[in-house]
Each structure stands twice: as C-alpha cells, then as structure tokens.
Amino acid sequence: MSSYHIKNLEEYFQVYRKSIRYPEVFWEEIAEEHFLWRKKWDNVLSWDFQKPEIKWFEGAKLNITENCIDRHLGIRGDKTAIIWEPNDTNEKAQHISYHDLYERVNKFANVLKGQGIRKGDRVCIYLPMIPELAVSVLACARIGAIHSVVFAGFSASALATRINDCDCKIVLTSDGSYRGKKSIDLKGIVDEALETCPGVETVLVAKRINSDIPMVDGRDKWLEPLLKKASSECEPEIMDAEDPLFILYTSGSTGMPKGMMHTTGGYMVYAAYTFKNVFQYKEEDVYWCTADIGWITGHSYIVYGPLANGATTVMFEGVPNYPDWGRFWEIVEKHKINQFYTAPTAIRALAKEDLKYVEDHDLSSLTVLGSVGEPINEEAWHWYNDHIGKKVCPISDTWWQTETGGIMISPIPFSTPTKPTYASLPMPGIVPCLMGKDGKEVQGNQVLGRLAFKFPWPAMARTIWGNHKRYKETYFADYDNYYFSGDGAMRDEVGYYRITGRVDDVIIVSGHNLGSAPIENAINEHQGVAESAIVGFPHDIKGNALYGFVILKDEALDRDHDELRREINQKITERIGPIAKLDKIQFTSGLPKTRSGKIMRRILRCVAHNTPDELGDTSTLLNPEVVQEIIDNAL
Ligand code: WT7
C-alpha cells in the first residue's frame, strides 16, 4: 500500500525517507492506486537537468478530466464539486454537483470542438471567477487543448502579449465582471488587445453583467446559445502523460513573461497528492481557496487538486471587503468551510480591520488554514492563528511557485508541528537544499543560502513555451544539476525551512509576482521619462510595495510632479494592470550604475527601505555623486 494520506509525524518521516530512497517506486504506487489511466507508463521517470529534460510516467495514457470528473460519478455524482459564491450577497450561490460538472464540461468541450479547436491548440481564457472559468479550463483538458488562463485583472497589452506568445486562436471571455462595487468592461479590454493579435479567429463571450457591448461580426459569439445546442457527451481525448496540459505566464526579472508549460500525468498526480496531505481533506469537507484561477494556486488548488480527490471546492467571485470586511468569514460560516487557504496580504488587510468582523461569525467548522504567495510575517501568522484558527487549526505555510506546479515545502497539518514564519519541511519526493556563495551546497543546520532542488518532482514545469534556452538559463544555469528557485532561505536547527524572499529582481506585491523589467518598460513609455528603475520596499499590507526612481527628460522637468506620477501609474495600468502601480515615485537626475552600465539596485533598495547606513561601498560606481542626491530626496 502506498501512503497517499499521511496522518502523523512518524509516518511523514517514513514516507519521506522512502520517497527519497526509492522515488520511482514511491510515485508509481501513488499513481497506480489513486488515478485512472487508459494505459500504464513504460517508464516512471527519466531526467537530465543538463538539457534540461524531465519526463514522468512516459508512455502512459490518460485524460485528466476523467480523473477529476468521470470517475467520481458512480460514487459521488450528486456530491457538490464546486460551490460558486457570487460577488453580490443578494445573488444565490451555485452548487454544481459532479454530475452537473460533467455535463457542463462536456457541453463546453463540444462548443470548443465546434469552433475548430483540436488537441494541442492553445486557448486563451480571460474570464472572471465565474463557473465558466473552471468549466472552460476542464473543457480544454477534455479535448486536449492547451489552456492559457490570463488573470482578468491584467491589461489589454499584457493580455495581447500572452495571446501572441503562444499563438492562441481563440479567446474565452465575458461581457464584463464584478469586483465589489465596481463592474469592469472585460470584453472592451479583449477588443483592445485583439487589435494586435492577428492570430485570434474567435472570441466566445459569456454573459455576466448583461452590458450592451459591441460584437465583432464573424469573430465574436455569445457562449450561451452555443452551449444550449451542444451535446452533454464528449469523449475525452486520450493524452500522453507528457502532453502539455496548460501554459501559465509568470514574470521574470527581465523581458517577456515566461509561459511555464505543464504536462498532464505528473502534474495531476502531484497536485492531487499534495492537496490531500497539505489540507488533510476528508470526504465530507468543504474546502475554500480564495485565490483566482488566473494564478497557479487556482489551477492546482481550486480546480485540479481538489477535483482529482473528489472534493467540494469553493470559487469566490468577489473581494474580501465587499459588502464589508466580514465577507470571508460570512462565507466560511455560510458554507461551513473546513479548510481555508489564502495569502498573507489578505490576512494583513483583514487584521487591520475591527475584530468584530471576525467575531460576528461562527468559524467553528474550520480545521486547517493555509497561506501562500509570500513569506508570512510573525504578526500576521499569530493573528490568523489566534482569531481565525482559534489556536486549534494548524497553519500550512505553503512554499511553491508557478514553475513547481504544486506545493513543495509545507507542514502537514496534525503531523508537522508548526513554527510561525516557517514553511517547515519538504513534501515527500522533494529534496531541497541551500546553495552558498561558492556555488556549493551549504551543509548542516542553522544555515542560510539560496533555495534549490536536486531531484525532479512530477509537477515541475517542463519548459518555457517557445524558449527552452531561457528555461535552462533561468532555472538550471546558476548551479550545475540543480533547479534554482530564485528565493533565499534559511534552515533552522531541526531542518525547518524559512523562506526569506526573492534574491533576483522579481518583487512580490500582494502575493503577485512582478518583474521589475516590464514595469520599467511601461514607465519608460511615458514621453517625459528618460530612464527608470523600480525596487520593492516593505509595506504593511502588501508585503512589498513598489518604489520607482525616474529620470525625466529635459522637456518634462518643469511639469507638475504629482501629475507626472499619475500619468506614469496610468501607463503601468495600461501596460500591466493596476496591481503593478507604484506607491512612491522619486524623480532624480541619475541612477547609480556600475561601470558596465548596470543599475545598482542594492543602493536603490537601501534608499527605499530607508536604511542608507547599509549602503556599503559605492566607490566603484560610475557616478557615485548621484547617491547623495537620491538619499537627500528620498520619499
Ligand atoms: C514566489 C512564486 C505558488 C503560488 C503563489 C505564487 C513566493 C510563494 C511562499 C511562501 C514565502 C513564498 C516565493 C516564490 N512565495 N509562497 N509560503 N513563503 N514565499 O506563485 O507567482 O509563481 O511566485 O512566491 O518568492 O518564488 P508565483
């Protein structure tokens, strides 16, 4: 028997040891006992971090939607698969059973087929958190089309970049979306994006806000009438374990966003296995992850992981402060949520509000709490533990990445003793290590280093879409034969990991991974801007906020600074989205540069963090004189 479900610490250590000593046996047993395969694999694992090339369950055949839907029909066809909780409290929640989900996914899959979509085609999904989002993701998987979900808070230009990068033929969207009091013209954003996307032939539009929107003849079609006509039976496309399942974009420190490509078999096994253990999900439980399906958290832990376990998973359309700051807790009470998974930025925002918003609600259904997206600070951890978990719900501080496909380091509730701010121990099969300045592994405990992994796991991204060279350079070039995460970490005296944050130019704002380069490019598009650099600085709620240093062109020097700041943030909103707006913008005559012309962000970070005494040596700079000016004018 495999240990699919870990129940205590001793068992965790046993399972972990086995998973490291005999990884192929370990994963093979789990794959065999808990999933439905049309054909078994020829080989569990082959890997080469030099090329790099990683294959799990090669030769196996399956369809992930058979695992997430069909196989549950016999035993839990009437069980609720998805509870959809709308933005507006006056609208009714939807309870979608596994049987309903089967029909909805098949209908949608047939609609896609009717639009000429076939196995391997890329489908861009730009939808708000409405049931059609989960259904369309699964519909793509049903027919072997590769979904590329773009978070519906991204701007037209960010959307266009992502559509073009992987040549999507079709875009799925809605007439609009609700977000708290606001409604957003999503279709308008799509129309603008498509001005620069010649490859898109079809746009399917779901109705959500019933707005009167223009439809482009021959290109745009309402989804509903097509669904009505579609059959609710659609044979699943039988996929190879290593066939692509989806592409999901994440920011890098430079250049274009990276289209992380995930494949089918290994991703499914790993997402399901980690879901079961990290949340200790039991058959009658109701699980809620507050993320958007537009991020990897939603892919793995709203859709695939829970459904592969036959779970009831909640999808929430709204925001934490609408109609008031009690909304999350109202939902927990209403649906009797057992496992609740959110981000530190949300916890900090909620903790700032009056406790009555929490105390007004019965949270006694909760058993496990989760956190993801950035390091959770001690204060937020304790607030979450004291007021939400009432000191009886273990907190899973889950460390992972878009690239890793699933949770890598996390306590297993009721097994691993938790320690505030520590993601703690690796999942079975995961071999983390810390790399030192000399490029070698740092041995022993109570040490610091850069977080890397020396053995493949089933859900790791296999490549960057269309750019395998960048995949190799980004993750496998820093250390020979290791996957490098981009994060720094420490290991305490018992071997627990604590993540200290990014060591590259990626900045995590409110749990969103933002690269500095695309934001700087957006700023530089402002006609008054000559050059710019951004860094992060600590922020009470967002974790990090963005601080921009901007050199103006001569012709803009006399303009009103606040107006310029507004215009710069407007550019960023247009190019990336409101999440990337700067909190502070300092105008300066120069940026500190090395002799090779590289901006010394370290110095800017000291200014933004208000720690100028930590500047260190600036004598090797090309222009040391600008440093004092920047310090004097710091905001
Ligand atoms: C980066 C990955 C994985 C889903 C959400 C983010 C940071 C994520 C934690 C955590 C400390 C964390 C890391 C990582 N991060 N979770 N529990 N503790 N840092 O996915 O957008 O790909 O970002 O988020 O810096 O590298 P992502």
XYZ file of C-alpha atoms and ligand atoms in Angstrom:
662
model
C 0.000 0.000 0.000
C 1.162 3.482 -0.729
C 0.865 6.225 1.844
C -1.404 8.552 -0.012
C -2.664 10.111 3.161
C -0.121 10.967 5.866
C -1.598 11.011 9.379
C 1.220 11.587 11.817
C 4.803 12.764 12.076
C 6.340 9.345 12.292
C 4.513 8.339 9.155
C 5.659 11.522 7.429
C 9.304 10.669 8.134
C 8.825 7.078 6.986
C 7.104 8.153 3.814
C 9.638 10.886 3.200
C 12.569 8.515 3.569
C 11.000 6.055 1.185
C 10.210 8.791 -1.332
C 13.847 9.850 -1.404
C 15.379 6.411 -1.428
C 13.015 4.893 -3.976
C 11.358 7.840 -5.724
C 10.180 5.824 -8.685
C 8.573 3.136 -6.551
C 7.031 5.810 -4.367
C 5.381 7.789 -7.162
C 4.478 4.708 -9.146
C 2.461 3.289 -6.245
C 0.598 6.536 -5.733
C -0.101 6.911 -9.440
C -1.279 3.351 -9.736
C -3.607 3.252 -6.742
C -5.262 6.636 -6.908
C -5.769 7.533 -10.546
C -7.378 6.292 -13.686
C -5.039 5.541 -16.583
C -6.072 4.335 -20.007
C -2.636 2.768 -20.319
C 0.143 2.370 -17.767
C 3.542 4.021 -18.234
C 6.594 2.344 -19.723
C 8.907 4.316 -17.508
C 8.219 6.227 -14.279
C 10.927 8.838 -14.615
C 13.701 9.951 -16.885
C 15.513 13.182 -16.229
C 18.501 15.254 -17.179
C 18.954 18.676 -15.588
C 21.657 19.481 -18.147
C 19.415 19.554 -21.184
C 17.109 20.014 -19.166
C 14.559 17.287 -19.889
C 12.171 15.756 -17.384
C 9.610 13.059 -18.102
C 7.245 11.374 -15.694
C 5.061 8.368 -16.466
C 6.275 8.262 -20.045
C 4.112 6.183 -22.322
C 1.082 6.403 -20.027
C -2.278 7.467 -21.462
C -4.986 9.336 -19.617
C -7.362 12.222 -19.595
C -7.195 14.416 -16.510
C -10.919 15.227 -16.657
C -11.773 11.532 -16.389
C -9.813 11.654 -13.152
C -11.369 14.906 -11.972
C -14.947 14.163 -13.018
C -15.996 10.909 -14.698
C -14.568 8.506 -12.179
C -16.429 10.223 -9.340
C -19.847 9.900 -10.983
C -20.575 6.419 -9.648
C -19.757 7.123 -6.020
C -20.321 10.846 -5.693
C -22.247 12.009 -8.731
C -24.613 14.080 -6.598
C -21.907 15.437 -4.349
C -21.139 19.109 -4.844
C -17.946 19.545 -6.805
C -17.939 23.337 -6.960
C -19.702 25.859 -4.772
C -19.726 29.162 -6.551
C -20.167 32.173 -4.316
C -21.031 35.345 -6.245
C -19.726 38.844 -5.670
C -23.106 40.159 -4.620
C -24.587 38.793 -1.408
C -28.092 39.109 -2.879
C -27.309 36.652 -5.625
C -27.616 32.949 -4.842
C -24.638 30.656 -4.594
C -24.481 27.796 -7.102
C -23.869 24.220 -6.030
C -22.519 22.323 -9.007
C -22.571 18.560 -8.469
C -20.058 16.231 -10.091
C -22.806 15.171 -12.417
C -23.642 18.793 -13.361
C -19.966 19.480 -13.835
C -19.684 16.504 -16.167
C -22.448 17.878 -18.350
C -21.238 21.439 -18.298
C -17.669 20.497 -19.151
C -18.738 18.190 -21.961
C -21.025 20.798 -23.459
C -18.294 23.390 -23.325
C -15.816 20.913 -24.815
C -18.205 20.293 -27.709
C -18.583 24.029 -28.248
C -14.807 24.366 -28.480
C -14.678 21.498 -30.943
C -17.405 23.185 -32.951
C -15.156 26.225 -33.216
C -12.430 24.062 -34.720
C -10.337 23.673 -31.574
C -8.318 20.449 -31.529
C -5.729 18.694 -29.403
C -2.634 20.857 -28.953
C -4.333 24.163 -29.884
C -3.841 26.975 -27.407
C -6.928 28.532 -25.877
C -6.687 31.843 -24.042
C -9.097 32.111 -21.137
C -9.698 35.647 -19.873
C -12.617 35.212 -17.527
C -13.574 36.425 -14.081
C -14.205 33.985 -11.226
C -17.476 32.619 -12.585
C -18.247 28.922 -13.078
C -17.435 29.207 -16.807
C -13.806 29.755 -15.849
C -13.415 26.390 -14.108
C -15.648 24.710 -16.681
C -13.677 26.064 -19.642
C -10.348 25.039 -18.128
C -11.658 21.491 -17.798
C -13.277 21.621 -21.243
C -9.888 22.372 -22.783
C -8.373 19.467 -20.899
C -11.256 17.251 -22.061
C -10.295 17.729 -25.727
C -6.536 18.052 -25.224
C -6.411 21.765 -25.992
C -3.790 23.676 -24.014
C -5.327 26.333 -21.798
C -3.578 29.593 -21.116
C -5.531 31.383 -18.415
C -4.752 35.083 -18.133
C -5.797 36.698 -14.846
C -8.697 39.021 -15.666
C -7.018 41.906 -13.836
C -4.309 42.151 -16.493
C -4.451 44.993 -19.005
C -5.138 44.763 -22.739
C -1.486 44.979 -23.568
C -0.456 42.292 -21.057
C -3.236 40.105 -22.447
C -2.098 40.661 -26.040
C 1.497 39.741 -25.176
C 0.319 36.461 -23.671
C -2.070 35.650 -26.519
C 0.633 36.211 -29.117
C 3.412 34.448 -27.265
C 1.645 31.096 -27.529
C -0.430 31.798 -30.662
C -3.914 31.373 -29.265
C -6.575 31.022 -31.948
C -9.455 31.627 -29.627
C -10.196 33.756 -26.558
C -12.851 32.928 -23.969
C -14.144 35.921 -22.058
C -17.270 37.567 -20.664
C -19.150 40.783 -21.307
C -17.808 42.054 -18.021
C -17.017 41.238 -14.440
C -17.969 42.328 -10.944
C -15.448 43.261 -8.333
C -17.008 44.613 -5.185
C -18.983 47.742 -6.084
C -17.349 48.023 -9.490
C -18.104 46.366 -12.767
C -15.371 46.002 -15.341
C -15.675 46.021 -19.111
C -13.690 42.850 -19.795
C -14.823 42.497 -23.374
C -13.602 46.030 -24.084
C -10.166 45.012 -22.821
C -10.222 41.959 -25.089
C -11.234 44.090 -28.089
C -8.328 46.420 -27.448
C -5.890 43.526 -27.008
C -7.012 41.870 -30.218
C -6.055 44.934 -32.264
C -2.554 43.491 -32.036
C -3.393 39.765 -32.107
C -3.865 38.788 -35.759
C -3.934 35.060 -34.941
C -7.193 35.144 -32.975
C -10.105 33.949 -35.095
C -12.806 33.524 -32.482
C -13.956 35.127 -29.239
C -16.580 33.349 -27.162
C -18.367 35.645 -24.760
C -20.120 34.541 -21.579
C -22.830 36.804 -20.186
C -22.187 38.027 -16.697
C -23.115 41.686 -16.294
C -25.603 41.906 -19.183
C -23.983 45.014 -20.566
C -24.575 46.215 -24.055
C -21.295 45.506 -25.804
C -20.241 45.583 -29.438
C -19.715 42.176 -31.058
C -17.334 41.894 -33.999
C -19.047 40.137 -36.880
C -17.626 36.721 -37.673
C -15.271 36.820 -34.713
C -17.348 37.257 -31.559
C -20.012 34.787 -30.487
C -22.199 34.546 -27.414
C -21.415 31.416 -25.493
C -24.854 30.618 -24.123
C -26.709 29.728 -27.335
C -23.798 27.533 -28.388
C -23.835 25.712 -25.046
C -27.596 25.208 -25.289
C -27.228 23.400 -28.578
C -24.207 21.327 -27.545
C -24.343 17.671 -26.555
C -23.519 16.800 -22.975
C -21.444 13.831 -24.063
C -17.899 14.370 -25.213
C -15.422 11.522 -25.405
C -12.250 12.543 -23.614
C -9.184 12.940 -25.793
C -6.662 10.370 -24.673
C -3.425 12.153 -23.855
C 0.130 11.060 -23.269
C 1.295 11.715 -19.731
C 3.819 14.183 -21.140
C 1.392 16.033 -23.428
C 1.011 19.694 -22.431
C -1.939 20.457 -20.185
C -1.549 24.197 -19.825
C 0.626 27.243 -20.131
C 0.626 29.822 -17.371
C 2.608 33.032 -17.512
C 4.760 34.307 -14.692
C 7.013 37.346 -14.528
C 10.747 37.073 -14.825
C 13.346 39.578 -13.742
C 13.891 40.569 -17.353
C 11.982 40.674 -20.585
C 8.797 38.924 -21.538
C 6.675 36.978 -19.070
C 7.574 33.300 -19.094
C 4.972 30.853 -20.369
C 5.508 27.971 -17.972
C 4.405 24.769 -19.648
C 2.962 21.994 -17.516
C 2.207 18.485 -18.692
C -0.580 16.110 -17.817
C 0.248 12.966 -15.835
C 2.855 14.131 -13.357
C 1.060 17.397 -12.708
C -2.171 15.572 -11.916
C -0.553 13.117 -9.517
C 1.395 15.785 -7.691
C -1.398 18.380 -7.432
C -3.780 15.725 -6.089
C -1.308 14.157 -3.665
C -0.218 17.476 -2.154
C -3.808 18.706 -1.907
C -4.815 15.641 0.070
C -1.951 15.928 2.527
C -1.458 19.644 2.936
C -5.132 20.236 3.607
C -5.934 16.839 5.159
C -9.081 16.817 3.091
C -11.739 14.294 4.132
C -14.749 13.169 2.107
C -17.412 15.415 3.612
C -15.243 18.509 3.903
C -15.764 21.815 2.138
C -12.541 23.440 1.039
C -12.013 27.051 0.031
C -9.016 28.639 -1.626
C -9.510 32.385 -2.084
C -7.077 32.710 -4.993
C -8.104 33.461 -8.563
C -7.919 30.614 -11.081
C -5.773 33.003 -13.131
C -2.844 32.096 -10.881
C -1.194 28.718 -10.367
C -2.752 28.482 -6.900
C -6.157 28.403 -8.515
C -5.137 25.897 -11.195
C -3.682 23.394 -8.736
C -5.732 24.027 -5.601
C -9.131 25.243 -6.768
C -9.511 23.103 -9.857
C -7.259 20.111 -10.430
C -6.052 19.051 -6.966
C -9.434 19.190 -5.207
C -11.443 17.703 -8.088
C -8.974 14.859 -8.560
C -9.751 13.993 -4.924
C -13.498 14.250 -5.388
C -13.584 17.251 -3.077
C -16.028 20.118 -2.732
C -14.143 23.264 -3.742
C -15.379 26.834 -3.384
C -14.918 29.509 -6.028
C -15.454 33.081 -4.871
C -16.111 35.840 -7.375
C -15.764 38.813 -5.057
C -13.294 40.625 -2.848
C -12.614 40.467 0.912
C -14.085 43.901 1.686
C -17.396 43.804 -0.121
C -20.006 44.426 1.121
C -17.749 44.750 4.180
C -14.639 43.265 5.756
C -16.636 40.396 7.184
C -17.242 38.777 3.792
C -14.673 35.970 4.074
C -15.954 34.968 7.481
C -19.544 35.168 6.359
C -18.685 32.708 3.570
C -16.842 30.412 5.976
C -19.923 30.325 8.178
C -22.408 30.008 5.322
C -20.727 27.082 3.579
C -19.201 25.582 6.734
C -15.724 25.723 5.299
C -13.284 23.204 6.769
C -10.053 24.144 5.028
C -9.334 27.770 4.219
C -6.393 28.812 2.040
C -5.435 32.449 1.475
C -2.490 34.842 1.117
C -0.581 36.835 3.756
C -1.509 40.100 2.057
C -5.201 39.302 2.603
C -4.538 38.275 6.193
C -2.751 41.555 6.916
C -5.535 43.598 5.330
C -8.162 41.715 7.349
C -6.165 42.001 10.565
C -6.178 45.795 10.273
C -9.955 45.924 10.480
C -12.143 45.728 13.544
C -12.223 42.254 15.138
C -15.991 42.415 15.207
C -15.988 41.410 11.533
C -14.488 38.104 12.623
C -16.359 37.698 15.880
C -19.743 38.164 14.250
C -19.316 34.805 12.553
C -19.199 31.193 13.570
C -15.884 29.834 12.333
C -16.059 26.573 14.230
C -16.163 24.473 11.042
C -12.531 25.360 10.284
C -9.915 22.661 10.764
C -6.924 23.689 8.651
C -5.634 27.074 7.492
C -3.267 27.683 4.613
C -1.078 30.539 3.482
C 0.655 31.088 0.149
C 2.328 33.665 -2.044
C 4.997 35.272 0.082
C 6.595 34.853 3.471
C 4.007 35.250 6.197
C 5.258 37.637 8.866
C 5.024 36.722 12.517
C 2.280 39.193 13.384
C 0.005 38.027 10.567
C 0.697 34.382 11.463
C -0.404 34.957 15.052
C -3.486 36.917 14.099
C -4.504 34.130 11.714
C -3.778 31.501 14.338
C -5.489 33.287 17.253
C -8.539 34.832 15.637
C -9.338 32.599 12.676
C -7.963 29.230 13.744
C -8.736 29.894 17.441
C -5.406 28.214 18.162
C -6.714 24.788 17.141
C -6.280 24.881 13.368
C -2.770 24.153 12.162
C -1.445 26.667 9.618
C 0.097 25.287 6.460
C 2.549 27.909 5.251
C 2.961 26.541 1.738
C 6.008 27.483 -0.308
C 5.898 26.878 -4.039
C 5.902 28.591 -7.427
C 4.130 28.717 -10.774
C 7.094 26.705 -12.006
C 6.810 23.968 -9.399
C 3.149 23.235 -10.226
C 2.403 22.189 -6.655
C 3.295 22.785 -3.022
C 6.944 21.967 -2.277
C 7.525 22.876 1.352
C 4.751 22.942 3.933
C 3.746 21.496 7.230
C 1.377 18.552 7.041
C -1.392 19.515 9.466
C -1.684 17.373 12.602
C 1.693 15.810 11.749
C 4.294 18.553 11.437
C 4.496 20.882 14.444
C 4.118 24.386 13.056
C 6.504 27.244 13.746
C 5.469 30.803 12.849
C 7.041 32.071 9.602
C 8.457 28.646 8.731
C 7.243 26.728 5.691
C 8.934 23.892 7.579
C 9.541 20.556 5.821
C 9.596 19.326 2.225
C 6.762 17.306 0.762
C 7.550 13.656 0.096
C 9.696 13.374 -3.012
C 11.103 16.877 -2.663
C 14.810 17.362 -1.999
C 15.545 20.973 -1.133
C 18.997 22.344 -0.464
C 20.628 25.674 0.226
C 23.372 26.902 -2.068
C 26.249 29.009 -0.840
C 28.200 31.839 -2.432
C 30.808 29.335 -3.620
C 28.160 27.601 -5.696
C 28.151 24.545 -3.467
C 25.524 23.163 -1.125
C 25.599 24.549 2.386
C 25.633 21.582 4.730
C 24.219 21.256 8.221
C 21.575 23.224 10.064
C 21.223 26.829 11.174
C 22.447 27.997 7.799
C 21.408 30.422 5.082
C 21.534 30.064 1.329
C 19.682 30.081 -1.942
C 16.891 27.595 -2.234
C 17.450 24.920 -4.859
C 16.252 21.368 -5.539
C 18.347 18.463 -6.607
C 15.801 15.921 -7.738
C 12.834 16.292 -10.114
C 9.238 16.079 -8.907
C 6.209 15.142 -11.020
C 4.635 18.615 -11.355
C 7.646 20.657 -12.356
C 7.196 22.824 -15.469
C 8.883 21.122 -18.417
C 9.852 24.214 -20.370
C 9.083 27.844 -21.108
C 6.758 27.858 -24.086
C 8.813 28.560 -27.207
C 12.001 29.266 -25.314
C 13.717 26.236 -23.903
C 17.012 28.107 -23.748
C 15.525 30.607 -21.314
C 14.144 27.756 -19.224
C 17.622 26.334 -18.905
C 19.255 29.692 -18.197
C 16.690 30.766 -15.630
C 16.434 27.613 -13.542
C 19.339 25.294 -14.301
C 22.331 27.514 -15.058
C 23.143 29.026 -11.656
C 24.035 25.668 -10.124
C 25.087 22.635 -12.062
C 22.484 19.871 -11.800
C 20.086 21.793 -9.571
C 16.783 23.566 -10.123
C 17.232 27.068 -8.669
C 14.108 28.754 -7.289
C 15.190 32.403 -7.165
C 14.449 32.549 -3.417
C 16.695 32.801 -0.413
C 16.022 30.645 2.625
C 17.385 29.531 5.973
C 17.337 26.131 7.642
C 16.905 26.085 11.411
C 18.362 23.730 13.980
C 15.860 20.961 13.263
C 15.923 21.297 9.487
C 12.853 23.513 9.037
C 12.965 25.933 6.111
C 12.115 29.579 6.363
C 11.862 31.468 3.101
C 13.466 34.880 3.240
C 12.323 36.173 -0.161
C 13.446 36.652 -3.739
C 17.103 37.112 -4.466
C 16.536 38.357 -8.020
C 14.706 41.359 -9.452
C 11.297 39.823 -9.031
C 9.198 41.670 -6.444
C 6.215 40.064 -4.741
C 3.459 42.641 -4.240
C 0.293 41.422 -2.508
C 1.364 37.913 -3.412
C 1.661 38.809 -7.098
C 4.916 38.066 -8.759
C 6.036 41.218 -10.562
C 9.198 41.521 -12.626
C 10.940 44.876 -12.476
C 11.731 44.962 -16.193
C 8.219 45.050 -17.643
C 7.209 47.749 -15.178
C 10.249 49.835 -16.030
C 9.465 49.405 -19.716
C 5.962 50.704 -19.097
C 7.291 53.743 -17.194
C 9.792 54.460 -19.933
C 6.994 54.643 -22.472
C 5.869 57.891 -20.859
C 7.101 60.584 -23.181
C 8.560 62.652 -20.345
C 10.647 59.786 -18.945
C 14.278 59.200 -19.867
C 15.028 56.227 -17.644
C 13.697 54.454 -14.582
C 14.341 51.755 -12.025
C 11.992 50.198 -9.528
C 12.593 48.303 -6.308
C 10.367 46.932 -3.589
C 10.042 48.264 -0.070
C 8.236 46.804 2.953
C 4.542 47.582 3.134
C 2.152 46.766 5.998
C -0.472 45.077 3.913
C 1.005 44.305 0.516
C 4.203 42.796 1.916
C 6.143 44.810 -0.622
C 5.141 47.953 -2.438
C 6.905 49.459 -5.435
C 9.215 52.461 -5.338
C 10.224 53.993 -8.644
C 13.231 56.176 -9.379
C 12.625 58.165 -12.519
C 14.881 60.375 -14.608
C 12.869 62.947 -16.518
C 13.684 64.278 -19.946
C 14.589 67.971 -20.034
C 11.260 68.951 -21.546
C 9.361 67.418 -18.609
C 11.478 68.889 -15.828
C 9.158 71.821 -15.202
C 5.959 69.811 -15.167
C 3.902 69.208 -12.048
C 5.307 66.158 -10.284
C 2.039 64.778 -8.983
C 0.531 64.954 -12.418
C 3.530 63.103 -13.824
C 3.160 60.480 -11.107
C -0.464 59.942 -12.060
C 0.432 59.631 -15.732
C 3.211 57.149 -15.009
C 0.872 54.981 -12.976
C -1.663 55.246 -15.766
C 0.936 53.874 -18.214
C 1.637 50.982 -15.860
C -2.086 50.272 -15.522
C -2.395 50.200 -19.306
C 0.614 48.011 -19.893
C 0.400 45.579 -16.977
C -2.548 46.277 -14.730
C -3.379 48.202 -11.563
C -1.572 45.631 -9.386
C 1.765 46.957 -10.663
C 1.182 50.639 -9.799
C 3.941 52.405 -7.858
C 3.343 53.637 -4.313
C 6.219 56.087 -4.474
C 7.855 57.847 -7.380
C 11.024 59.829 -6.816
C 12.376 61.988 -9.595
C 16.133 62.035 -9.824
C 18.868 63.342 -12.087
C 20.630 59.974 -12.291
C 20.614 56.322 -11.264
C 23.578 54.636 -9.586
C 25.337 52.486 -12.172
C 28.220 50.071 -12.313
C 30.968 50.654 -14.800
C 29.343 48.174 -17.125
C 26.173 50.259 -17.017
C 24.083 48.001 -14.789
C 21.787 49.774 -12.340
C 22.878 49.056 -8.754
C 19.503 48.140 -7.324
C 21.089 47.323 -3.998
C 21.619 51.043 -3.447
C 18.112 51.962 -4.512
C 16.779 49.299 -2.181
C 18.624 50.896 0.753
C 17.030 54.222 -0.083
C 13.572 52.730 -0.476
C 13.948 50.739 2.763
C 15.231 53.854 4.490
C 18.446 52.117 5.552
C 21.094 54.385 3.966
C 23.644 53.301 6.566
C 23.661 49.869 4.901
C 24.785 51.269 1.562
C 28.251 49.747 1.748
C 30.911 50.605 -0.755
C 29.767 52.902 -3.545
C 33.206 53.889 -4.788
C 33.177 51.509 -7.731
C 30.128 53.221 -9.199
C 30.323 55.063 -12.455
C 28.522 58.022 -10.868
C 28.900 57.898 -7.058
C 27.756 61.520 -6.803
C 24.102 60.674 -7.530
C 23.850 58.553 -4.389
C 23.765 61.527 -2.032
C 21.195 63.306 -4.158
C 18.978 60.224 -4.108
C 19.291 59.860 -0.329
C 18.557 63.544 0.252
C 15.396 63.420 -1.808
C 14.110 60.073 -0.569
C 10.339 59.918 -0.110
C 7.196 33.052 -5.454
C 6.448 32.327 -6.525
C 2.825 29.484 -5.544
C 1.644 30.238 -5.689
C 1.703 31.681 -5.489
C 2.896 32.401 -6.005
C 6.960 33.415 -3.160
C 5.195 31.731 -2.535
C 5.564 31.462 -0.406
C 5.633 31.147 0.989
C 7.478 32.569 1.148
C 6.517 32.369 -0.929
C 8.365 32.950 -3.458
C 8.229 32.218 -4.772
N 6.251 32.517 -2.252
N 4.772 31.095 -1.431
N 4.768 30.316 1.575
N 6.609 31.724 1.726
N 7.471 32.916 -0.146
O 3.395 31.860 -7.191
O 3.660 33.902 -8.569
O 4.960 31.818 -9.099
O 5.506 33.208 -7.080
O 6.285 33.438 -4.426
O 9.194 34.067 -3.601
O 9.430 32.165 -5.514
P 4.369 32.709 -8.074
